[in-house]
Coordinates of C-alpha atoms in Angstrom, one line a residue:
X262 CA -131.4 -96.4 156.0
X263 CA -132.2 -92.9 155.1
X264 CA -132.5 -91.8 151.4
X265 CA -129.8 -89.4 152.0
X266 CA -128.0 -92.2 153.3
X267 CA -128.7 -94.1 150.1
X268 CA -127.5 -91.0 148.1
X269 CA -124.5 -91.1 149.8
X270 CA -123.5 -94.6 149.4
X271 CA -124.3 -94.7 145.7
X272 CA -122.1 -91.9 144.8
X273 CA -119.2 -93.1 147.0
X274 CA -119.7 -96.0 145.1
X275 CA -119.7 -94.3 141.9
X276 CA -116.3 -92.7 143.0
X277 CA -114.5 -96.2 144.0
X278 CA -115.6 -97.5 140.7
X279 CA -114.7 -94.3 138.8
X280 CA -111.0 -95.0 140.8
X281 CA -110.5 -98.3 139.8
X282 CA -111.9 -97.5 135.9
X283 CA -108.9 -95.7 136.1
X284 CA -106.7 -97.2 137.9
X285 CA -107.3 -100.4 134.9
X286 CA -106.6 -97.9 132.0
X287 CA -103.4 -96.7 133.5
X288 CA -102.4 -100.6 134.3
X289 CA -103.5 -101.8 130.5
X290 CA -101.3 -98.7 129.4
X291 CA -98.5 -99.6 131.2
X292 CA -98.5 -103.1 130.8
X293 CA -98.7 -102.6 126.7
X294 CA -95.0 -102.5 126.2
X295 CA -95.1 -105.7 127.9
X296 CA -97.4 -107.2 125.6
X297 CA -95.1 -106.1 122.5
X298 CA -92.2 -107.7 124.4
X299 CA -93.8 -110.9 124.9
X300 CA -95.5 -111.7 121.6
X301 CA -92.1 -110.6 120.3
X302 CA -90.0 -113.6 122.3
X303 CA -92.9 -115.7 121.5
X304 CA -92.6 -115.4 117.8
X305 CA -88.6 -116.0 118.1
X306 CA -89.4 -119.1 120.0
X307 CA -91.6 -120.2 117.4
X308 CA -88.7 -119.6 115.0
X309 CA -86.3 -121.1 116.8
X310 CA -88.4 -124.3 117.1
X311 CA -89.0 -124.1 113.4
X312 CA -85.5 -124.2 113.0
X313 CA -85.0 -127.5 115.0
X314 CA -87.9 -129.1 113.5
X315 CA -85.8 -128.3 110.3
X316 CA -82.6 -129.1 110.5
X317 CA -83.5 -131.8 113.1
X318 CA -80.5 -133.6 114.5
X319 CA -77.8 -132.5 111.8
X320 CA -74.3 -131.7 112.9
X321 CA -74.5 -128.4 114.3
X322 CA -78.1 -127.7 114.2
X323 CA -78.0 -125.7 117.6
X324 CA -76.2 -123.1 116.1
X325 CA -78.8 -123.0 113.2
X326 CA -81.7 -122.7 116.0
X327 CA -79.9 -119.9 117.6
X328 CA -79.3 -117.9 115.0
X329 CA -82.8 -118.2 113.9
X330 CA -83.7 -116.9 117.0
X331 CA -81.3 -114.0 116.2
X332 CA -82.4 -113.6 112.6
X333 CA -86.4 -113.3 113.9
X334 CA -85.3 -110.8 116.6
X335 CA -83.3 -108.7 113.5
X336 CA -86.8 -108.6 111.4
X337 CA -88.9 -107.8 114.1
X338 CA -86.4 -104.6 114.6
X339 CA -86.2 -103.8 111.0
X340 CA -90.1 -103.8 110.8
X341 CA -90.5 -101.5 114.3
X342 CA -87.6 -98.9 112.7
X343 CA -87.1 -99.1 108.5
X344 CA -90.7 -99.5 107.3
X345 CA -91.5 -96.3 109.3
X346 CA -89.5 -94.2 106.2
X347 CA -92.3 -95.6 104.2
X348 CA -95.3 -95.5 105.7
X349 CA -94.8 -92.1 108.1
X350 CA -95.2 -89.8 105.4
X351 CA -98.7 -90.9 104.1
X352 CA -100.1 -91.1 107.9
X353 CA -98.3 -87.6 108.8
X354 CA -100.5 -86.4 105.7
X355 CA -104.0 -88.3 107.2
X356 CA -104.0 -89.8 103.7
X357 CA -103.6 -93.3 105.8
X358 CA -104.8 -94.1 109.4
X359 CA -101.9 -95.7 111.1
X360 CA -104.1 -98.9 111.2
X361 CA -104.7 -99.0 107.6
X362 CA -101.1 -98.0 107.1
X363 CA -99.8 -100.8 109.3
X364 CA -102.6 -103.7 107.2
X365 CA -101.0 -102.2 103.7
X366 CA -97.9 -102.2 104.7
X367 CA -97.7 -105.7 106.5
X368 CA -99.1 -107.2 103.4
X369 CA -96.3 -104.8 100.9
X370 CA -93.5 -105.7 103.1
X371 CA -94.8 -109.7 102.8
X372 CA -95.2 -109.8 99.4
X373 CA -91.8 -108.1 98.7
X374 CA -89.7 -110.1 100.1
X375 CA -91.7 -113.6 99.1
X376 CA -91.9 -112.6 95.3
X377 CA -89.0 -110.3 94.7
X378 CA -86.5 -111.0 97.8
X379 CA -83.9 -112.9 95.9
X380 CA -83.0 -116.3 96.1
X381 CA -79.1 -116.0 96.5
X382 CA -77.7 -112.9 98.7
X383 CA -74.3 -112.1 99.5
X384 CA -73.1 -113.1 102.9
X385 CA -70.1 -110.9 103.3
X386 CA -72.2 -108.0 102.8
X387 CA -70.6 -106.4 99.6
X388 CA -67.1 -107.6 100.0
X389 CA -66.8 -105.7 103.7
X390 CA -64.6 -108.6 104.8
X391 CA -62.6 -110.5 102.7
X392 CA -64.1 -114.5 102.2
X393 CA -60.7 -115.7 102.9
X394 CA -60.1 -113.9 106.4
X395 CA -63.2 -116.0 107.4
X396 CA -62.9 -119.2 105.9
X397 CA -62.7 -121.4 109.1
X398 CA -66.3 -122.7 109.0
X399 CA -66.7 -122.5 112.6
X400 CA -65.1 -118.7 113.2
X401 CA -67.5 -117.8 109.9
X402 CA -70.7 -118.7 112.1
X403 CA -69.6 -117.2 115.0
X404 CA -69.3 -113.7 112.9
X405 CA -72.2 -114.3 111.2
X406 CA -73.9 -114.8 114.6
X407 CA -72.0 -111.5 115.9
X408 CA -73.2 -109.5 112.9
X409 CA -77.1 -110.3 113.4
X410 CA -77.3 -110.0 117.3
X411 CA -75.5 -107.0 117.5
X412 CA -77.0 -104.9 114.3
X413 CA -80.7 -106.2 115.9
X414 CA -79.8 -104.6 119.1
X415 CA -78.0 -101.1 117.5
X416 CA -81.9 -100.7 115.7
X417 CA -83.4 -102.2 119.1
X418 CA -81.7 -99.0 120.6
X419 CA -82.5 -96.3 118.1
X420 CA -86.0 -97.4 117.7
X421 CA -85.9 -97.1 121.7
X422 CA -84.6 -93.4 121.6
X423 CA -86.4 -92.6 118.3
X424 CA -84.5 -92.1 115.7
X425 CA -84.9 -94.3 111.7
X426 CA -81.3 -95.9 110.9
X427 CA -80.5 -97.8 108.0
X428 CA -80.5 -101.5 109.2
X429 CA -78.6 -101.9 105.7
X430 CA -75.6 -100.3 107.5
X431 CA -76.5 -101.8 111.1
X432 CA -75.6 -105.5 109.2
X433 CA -72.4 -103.3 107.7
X434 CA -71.2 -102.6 110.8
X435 CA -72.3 -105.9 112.4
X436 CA -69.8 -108.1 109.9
X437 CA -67.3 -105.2 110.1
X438 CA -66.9 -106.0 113.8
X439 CA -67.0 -109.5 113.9
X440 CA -64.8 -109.3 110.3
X441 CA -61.8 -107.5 112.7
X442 CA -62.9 -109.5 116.2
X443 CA -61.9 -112.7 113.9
X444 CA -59.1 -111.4 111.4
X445 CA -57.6 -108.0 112.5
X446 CA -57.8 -105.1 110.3
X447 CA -56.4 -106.3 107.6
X448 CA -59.6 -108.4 106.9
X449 CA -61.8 -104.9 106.3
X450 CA -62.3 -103.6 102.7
X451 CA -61.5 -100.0 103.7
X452 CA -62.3 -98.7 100.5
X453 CA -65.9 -100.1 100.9
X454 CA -66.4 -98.8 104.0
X455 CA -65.1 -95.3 102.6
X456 CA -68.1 -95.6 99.9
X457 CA -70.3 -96.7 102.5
X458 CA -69.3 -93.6 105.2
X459 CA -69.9 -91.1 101.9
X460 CA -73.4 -92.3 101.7
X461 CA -74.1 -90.9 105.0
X462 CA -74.1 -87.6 103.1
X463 CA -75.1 -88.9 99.8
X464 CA -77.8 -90.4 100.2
X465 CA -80.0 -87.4 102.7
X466 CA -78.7 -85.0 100.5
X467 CA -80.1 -86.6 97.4
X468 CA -83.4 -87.2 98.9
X469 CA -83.5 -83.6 100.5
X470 CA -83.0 -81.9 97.2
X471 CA -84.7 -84.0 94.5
X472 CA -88.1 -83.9 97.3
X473 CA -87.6 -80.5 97.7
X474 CA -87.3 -79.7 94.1
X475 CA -90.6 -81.5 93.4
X476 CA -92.4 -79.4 95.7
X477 CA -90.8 -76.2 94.5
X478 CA -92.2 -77.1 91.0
X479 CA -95.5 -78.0 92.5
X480 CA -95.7 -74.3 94.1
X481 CA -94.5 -72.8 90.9
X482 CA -97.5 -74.7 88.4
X483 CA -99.9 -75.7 90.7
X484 CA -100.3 -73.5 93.9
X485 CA -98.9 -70.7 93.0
X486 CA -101.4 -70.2 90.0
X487 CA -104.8 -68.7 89.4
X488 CA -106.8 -71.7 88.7
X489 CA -105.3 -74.7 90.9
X490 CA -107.8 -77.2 89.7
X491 CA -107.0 -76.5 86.2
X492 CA -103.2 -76.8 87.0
X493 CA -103.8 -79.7 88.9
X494 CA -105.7 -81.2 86.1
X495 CA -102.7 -81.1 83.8
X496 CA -99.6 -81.7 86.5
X497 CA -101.1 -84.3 88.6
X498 CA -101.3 -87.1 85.9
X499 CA -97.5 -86.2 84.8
X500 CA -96.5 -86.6 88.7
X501 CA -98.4 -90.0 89.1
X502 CA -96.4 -91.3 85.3
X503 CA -93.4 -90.1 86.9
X504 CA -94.4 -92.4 89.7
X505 CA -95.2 -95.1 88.4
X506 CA -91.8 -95.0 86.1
X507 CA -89.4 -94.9 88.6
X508 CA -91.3 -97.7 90.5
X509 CA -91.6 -100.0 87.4
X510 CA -88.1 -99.7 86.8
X511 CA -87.2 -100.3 90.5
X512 CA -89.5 -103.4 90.3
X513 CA -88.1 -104.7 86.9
X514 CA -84.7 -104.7 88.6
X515 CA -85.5 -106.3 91.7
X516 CA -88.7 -108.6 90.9
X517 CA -88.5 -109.6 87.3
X518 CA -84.5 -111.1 87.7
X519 CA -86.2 -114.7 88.4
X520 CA -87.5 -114.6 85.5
X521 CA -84.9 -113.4 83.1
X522 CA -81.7 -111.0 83.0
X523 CA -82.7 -106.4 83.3
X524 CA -80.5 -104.3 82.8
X525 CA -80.7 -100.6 84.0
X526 CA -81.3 -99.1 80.3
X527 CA -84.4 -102.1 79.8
X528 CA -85.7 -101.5 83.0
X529 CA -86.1 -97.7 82.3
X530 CA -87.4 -98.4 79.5
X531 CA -89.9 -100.6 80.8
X532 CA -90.6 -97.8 82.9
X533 CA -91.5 -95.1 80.9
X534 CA -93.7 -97.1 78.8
X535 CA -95.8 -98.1 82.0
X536 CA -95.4 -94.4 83.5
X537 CA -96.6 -92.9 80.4
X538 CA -99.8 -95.6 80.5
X539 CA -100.4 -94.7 84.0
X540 CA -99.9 -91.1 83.2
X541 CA -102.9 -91.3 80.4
X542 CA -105.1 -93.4 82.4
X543 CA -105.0 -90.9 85.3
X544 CA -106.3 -88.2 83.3
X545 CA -109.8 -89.3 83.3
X546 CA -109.2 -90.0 87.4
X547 CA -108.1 -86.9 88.3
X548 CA -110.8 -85.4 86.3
X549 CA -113.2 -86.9 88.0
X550 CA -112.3 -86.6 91.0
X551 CA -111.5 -82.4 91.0
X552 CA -115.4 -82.0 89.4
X553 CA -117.0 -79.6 92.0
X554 CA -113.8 -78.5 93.9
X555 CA -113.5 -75.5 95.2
X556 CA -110.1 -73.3 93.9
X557 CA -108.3 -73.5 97.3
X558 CA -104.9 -75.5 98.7
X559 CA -107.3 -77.5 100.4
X560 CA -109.0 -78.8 97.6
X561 CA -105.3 -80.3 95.7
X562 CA -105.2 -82.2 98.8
X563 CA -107.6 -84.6 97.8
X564 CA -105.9 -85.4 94.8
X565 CA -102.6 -86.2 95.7
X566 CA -104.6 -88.8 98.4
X567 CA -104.5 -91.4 96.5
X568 CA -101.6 -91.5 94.2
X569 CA -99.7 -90.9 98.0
X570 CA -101.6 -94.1 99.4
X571 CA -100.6 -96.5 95.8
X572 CA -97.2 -94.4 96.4
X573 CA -96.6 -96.2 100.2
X574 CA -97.6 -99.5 99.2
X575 CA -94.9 -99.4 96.3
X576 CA -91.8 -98.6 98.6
X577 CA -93.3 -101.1 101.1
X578 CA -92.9 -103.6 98.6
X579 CA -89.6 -102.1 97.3
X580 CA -88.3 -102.2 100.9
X581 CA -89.6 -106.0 101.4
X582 CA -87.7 -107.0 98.3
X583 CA -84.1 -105.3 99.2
X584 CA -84.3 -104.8 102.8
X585 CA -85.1 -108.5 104.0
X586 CA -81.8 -109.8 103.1
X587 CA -80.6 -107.7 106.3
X588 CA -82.2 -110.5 108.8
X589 CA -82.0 -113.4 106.4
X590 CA -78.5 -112.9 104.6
X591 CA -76.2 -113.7 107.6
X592 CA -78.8 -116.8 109.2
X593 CA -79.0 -118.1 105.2
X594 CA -75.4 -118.4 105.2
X595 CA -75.2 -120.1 109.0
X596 CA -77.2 -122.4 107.6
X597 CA -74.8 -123.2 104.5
X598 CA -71.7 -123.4 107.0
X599 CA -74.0 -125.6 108.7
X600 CA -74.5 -128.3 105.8
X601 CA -71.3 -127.9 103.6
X602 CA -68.6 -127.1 106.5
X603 CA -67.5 -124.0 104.9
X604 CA -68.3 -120.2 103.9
X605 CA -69.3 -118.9 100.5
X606 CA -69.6 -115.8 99.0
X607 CA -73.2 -115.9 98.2
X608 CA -75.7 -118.9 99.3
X609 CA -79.5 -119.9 98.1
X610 CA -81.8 -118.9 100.6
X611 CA -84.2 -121.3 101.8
X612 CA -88.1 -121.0 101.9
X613 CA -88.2 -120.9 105.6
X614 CA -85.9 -118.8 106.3
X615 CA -87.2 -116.3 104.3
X616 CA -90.5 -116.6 105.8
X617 CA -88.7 -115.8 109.6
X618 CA -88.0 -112.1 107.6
X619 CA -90.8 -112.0 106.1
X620 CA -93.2 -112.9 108.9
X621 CA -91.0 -111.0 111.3
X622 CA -90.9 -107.6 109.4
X623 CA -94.2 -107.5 109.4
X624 CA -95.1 -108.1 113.2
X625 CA -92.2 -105.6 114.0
X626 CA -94.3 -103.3 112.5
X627 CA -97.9 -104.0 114.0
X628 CA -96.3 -104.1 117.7
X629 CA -93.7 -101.6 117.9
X630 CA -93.9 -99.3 114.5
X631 CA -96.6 -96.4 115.5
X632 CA -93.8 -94.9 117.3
X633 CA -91.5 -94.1 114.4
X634 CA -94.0 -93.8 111.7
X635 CA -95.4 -91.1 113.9
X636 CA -91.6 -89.0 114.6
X637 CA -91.5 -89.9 110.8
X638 CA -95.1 -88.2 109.5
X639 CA -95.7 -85.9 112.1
X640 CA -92.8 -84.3 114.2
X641 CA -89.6 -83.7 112.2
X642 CA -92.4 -81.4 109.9
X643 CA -95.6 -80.9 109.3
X644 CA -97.0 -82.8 106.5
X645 CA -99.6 -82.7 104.2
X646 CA -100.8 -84.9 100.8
X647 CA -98.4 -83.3 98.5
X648 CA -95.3 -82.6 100.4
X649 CA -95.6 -86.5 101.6
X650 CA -96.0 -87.4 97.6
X651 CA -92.9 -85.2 97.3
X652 CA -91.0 -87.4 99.7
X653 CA -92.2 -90.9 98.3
X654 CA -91.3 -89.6 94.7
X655 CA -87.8 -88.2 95.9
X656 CA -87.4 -92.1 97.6
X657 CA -88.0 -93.9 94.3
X658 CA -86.3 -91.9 91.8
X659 CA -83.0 -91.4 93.8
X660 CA -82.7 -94.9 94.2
X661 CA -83.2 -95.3 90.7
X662 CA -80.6 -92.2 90.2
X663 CA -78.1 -93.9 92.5
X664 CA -77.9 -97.5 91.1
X665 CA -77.1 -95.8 87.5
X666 CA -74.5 -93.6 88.8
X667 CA -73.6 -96.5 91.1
X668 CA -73.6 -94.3 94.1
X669 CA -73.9 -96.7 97.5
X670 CA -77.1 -95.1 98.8
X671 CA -79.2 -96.3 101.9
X672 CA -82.8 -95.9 101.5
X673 CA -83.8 -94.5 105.0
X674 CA -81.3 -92.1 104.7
X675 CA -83.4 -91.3 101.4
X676 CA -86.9 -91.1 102.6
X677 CA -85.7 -89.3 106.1
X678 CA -83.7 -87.2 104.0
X679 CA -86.6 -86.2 101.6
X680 CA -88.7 -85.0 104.7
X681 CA -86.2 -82.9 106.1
X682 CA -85.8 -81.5 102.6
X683 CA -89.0 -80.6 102.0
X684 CA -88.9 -79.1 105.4
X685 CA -86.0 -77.0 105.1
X686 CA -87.5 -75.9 102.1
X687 CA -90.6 -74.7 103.0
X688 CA -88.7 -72.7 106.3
X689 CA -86.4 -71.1 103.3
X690 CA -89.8 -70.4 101.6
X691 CA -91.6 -68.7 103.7
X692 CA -88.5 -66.8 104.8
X693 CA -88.5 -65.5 101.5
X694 CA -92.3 -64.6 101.1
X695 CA -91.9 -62.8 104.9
X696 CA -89.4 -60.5 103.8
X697 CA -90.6 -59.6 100.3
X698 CA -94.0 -58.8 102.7
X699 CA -91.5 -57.3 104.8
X700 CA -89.8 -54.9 102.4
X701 CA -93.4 -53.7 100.6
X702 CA -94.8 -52.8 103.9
X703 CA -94.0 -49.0 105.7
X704 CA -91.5 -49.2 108.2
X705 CA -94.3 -49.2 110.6
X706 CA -95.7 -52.6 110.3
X707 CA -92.3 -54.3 109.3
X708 CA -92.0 -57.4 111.2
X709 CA -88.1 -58.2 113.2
X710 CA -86.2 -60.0 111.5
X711 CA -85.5 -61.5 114.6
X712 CA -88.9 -62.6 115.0
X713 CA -89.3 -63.8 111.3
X714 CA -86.4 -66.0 112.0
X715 CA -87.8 -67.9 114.9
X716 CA -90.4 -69.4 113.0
X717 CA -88.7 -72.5 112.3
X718 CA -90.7 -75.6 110.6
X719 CA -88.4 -77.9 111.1
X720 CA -87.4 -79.5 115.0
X721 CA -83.9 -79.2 115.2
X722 CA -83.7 -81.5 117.9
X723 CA -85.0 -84.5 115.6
X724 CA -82.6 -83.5 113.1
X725 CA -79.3 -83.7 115.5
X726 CA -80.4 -86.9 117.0
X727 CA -81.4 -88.7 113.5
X728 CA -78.2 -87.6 112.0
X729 CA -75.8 -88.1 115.5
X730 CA -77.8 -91.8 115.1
X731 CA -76.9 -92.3 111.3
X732 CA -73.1 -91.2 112.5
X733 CA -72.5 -93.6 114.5
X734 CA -74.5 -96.4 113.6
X735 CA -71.6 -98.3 111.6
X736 CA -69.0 -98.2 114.6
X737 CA -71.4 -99.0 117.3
X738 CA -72.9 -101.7 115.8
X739 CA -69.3 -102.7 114.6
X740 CA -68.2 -102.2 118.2
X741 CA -71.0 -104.6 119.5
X742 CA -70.6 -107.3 116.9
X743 CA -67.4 -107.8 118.6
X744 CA -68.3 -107.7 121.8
X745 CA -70.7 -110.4 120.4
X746 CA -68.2 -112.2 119.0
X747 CA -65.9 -112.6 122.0
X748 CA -68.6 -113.3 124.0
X749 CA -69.8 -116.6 121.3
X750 CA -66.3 -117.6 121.2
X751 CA -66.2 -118.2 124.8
X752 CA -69.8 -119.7 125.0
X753 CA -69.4 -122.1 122.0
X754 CA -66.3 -122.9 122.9

């Protein structure tokens, strides 16, 4: 053979290989959903067998496997769409890669639900259906059942089409459905569900304008000064007490009930006193940390970083404690019916069961939530350290805000809310700045106000989908749950 020859073969060869190099890659890519799908029906399995292992060969105990199974799918949906709210900001910002986002927020979301998840939970979901309406022990399971499968597949669906939906309102509409599939009507609190509709403005709205408020008052003493560094200096530390206060009071409410009796004015009070600590200690931090900066934007950056980073972990935790009872309330109180024949307003919830939610949250999130922490961070509108510290400090104190007025609040909404706020905000912003410019220059160099007008920073079409999404969420997942229902009624018989 001819060293041409040779040559020849040897880069055909090089091409074929090349080929089928790619031709892997675009297989392994494909075939990654798959993976996700599979370790996800593995892990109910394992759940369901957990279950049996359980409740071994008591009266009933098939129902208790299944709706384990049900429960597991419910937390791995609630890990792939809610925690996204928390997380999204601080990787939009590049404060967190999503992998170290994913680690802290798998070990937050654990931890909040073990230590601070509550051992009793309501299992009519604040009186949405009247007890009595449900009391047959059997047609109380099957609803329950209803209320789980269907609010898992409603956030199955959104997480699909990309949009962050309160699974808190999901498990509303769930019970909802299967309350008038079993009942009628006349089984619905109305008035509940009229508080619970209202939050679909109040609770966006409040996160909008509190997050947008805080970054108008970091513009006005930090940016918009001479000497940022000096600003930042003095501000930053009052930000992280701020923090810290509305997160200790959060966490006195929801962690330190098992170990005696909060109310709302001790908790704030326990607050301040550890914001205004954190506040002090920070000084000396933030000191440090700004020696040798230059006075530019860029440099503030760097020290909202951190404070954004502690800042994500703390509403992981938050959203482990409150948000786990939405796969484990409604399988906690099958497994009730299941032992004592009946229903009950509120039921213990055992160990195991809260280890399905807790466990499933977090691999929810390390197989299927890049894709909304990423619409979350990055493409509503562009984020960076301190409009993201804006967000997480609108999240905390409104749902601080909201128990004290007792307004019935969702936390996504809140957090989604916060980030379109401080969106809109900074579009109405630099509006403004563009036409003050505007009116100094001649009339020569004056920009359209047509063309100042297209600059939009936020993407409407996120915004019409999220909200179209939060809409309907309650009567389609209500719609489903009785579809569920009908459809358990004739299989179990």
């Amino acid at each position: 053979m001819s060293e041409q020859d040779s040559s020849y073969n040897w880069q055909t060869l090089d091409r074929d290989l090349n080929r089928l190099s790619r031709l892997e890659a675009a297989t392994m890519y494909a075939a990654r959903p798959l993976i996700g799908v599979g370790l996800s029906l593995l892990f109910m399995a394992i759940a369901a067998i957990a279950a049996g292992l359980i409740v071994g060969q008591a009266p009933g105990a098939i129902f208790v496997i299944v709706a384990a199974a049900f429960g597991a799918y419910m937390a791995l949906n609630i890990g792939a769409n809610d925690v996204a709210n928390n997380m999204g900001p601080a990787v939009g910002a590049r404060a967190l890669s999503m992998a170290g986002a994913i680690a802290i927020a798998a070990i937050c979301e654990s931890a909040g639900a073990l230590l601070a998840g509550g051992d009793v939970v309501g299992t009519i979901s604040k009186g949405i259906v009247a007890p009595e309406s449900l009391a047959d022990g059997h047609v109380f399971v099957t609803a329950m059942m209803a209320a789980l499968l269907s609010a898992a597949l409603w956030v199955n669906l959104a997480t699909f089409i990309g949009a962050p939906v309160s699974t808190t309102h999901s498990v509303v509409g769930g019970v909802m459905g299967a309350g008038i599939a079993a009942a009628g009507l006349g089984a619905v609190s109305w008035p509940t569900m009229g508080a619970i509709a209202a939050s679909w403005v109040i609770s966006p709205a409040l996160g909008g304008v509190f997050a947008a408020a805080v970054l108008a008052f970091i513009k006005w003493k930090v940016i918009y000064v001479d000497d940022k560094i000096a600003a930042a200096r003095t501000w930053v530390p009052v930000l992280i007490g701020l923090m810290a206060a509305a997160f200790s009071s959060y966490l006195a409410l929801k962690g330190l009930k098992h170990v005696m009796s909060i109310d709302l004015p001790t908790a704030l009070v326990i607050g301040v006193g550890i914001g205004a600590l954190c506040a002090l200690a920070s000084v000396p931090l933030i000191r440090r940390q700004s020696r040798g900066l230059e006075n530019r934007n860029r440099s503030l950056k760097i020290l909202f970083r951190l404070p954004l980073v502690i800042s994500a972990a703390l509403l992981s935790f938050a959203h482990g404690a409150n948000d786990v009872a939405n796969a484990v309330g409604p399988l906690a109180a099958i497994v009730y019916a299941q032992e004592t024949g009946g229903a009950a307003a509120e039921v213990a919830i055992p160990v195991w069961v809260m280890l399905i939610g807790a466990v499933g949250i977090s691999v929810g999130l390390m197989l299927f939530g890049p894709k909304l922490i990423r619409m979350v961070g990055g493409q509503i509108t562009k984020l960076n350290p301190m409009r993201a510290y804006c967000v997480a400090l609108s999240a905390a104190v409104t749902v601080i805000a909201a128990s004290w007025l007792g307004l019935p609040v969702s936390s996504t909404h809140i957090a989604v809310g916060g980030v379109f706020g401080v969106g809109f905000f900074r579009e109405w912003h630099a509006e403004r700045r563009a036409r003050l410019i505007h009116e100094a220059r001649p009339p020569a160099q004056r920009v359209p106000s047509e063309e100042r007008r297209r600059r939009k920073l936020v993407r409407r079409s996120h915004f019409l989908t999220i909200a179209a999404a939060w809409i309907v969420t309650v009567p389609a997942a209500a719609v489903l749950s009785a579809l569920c229902f009908l459809a358990l009624t004739v299989l179990m018989g």
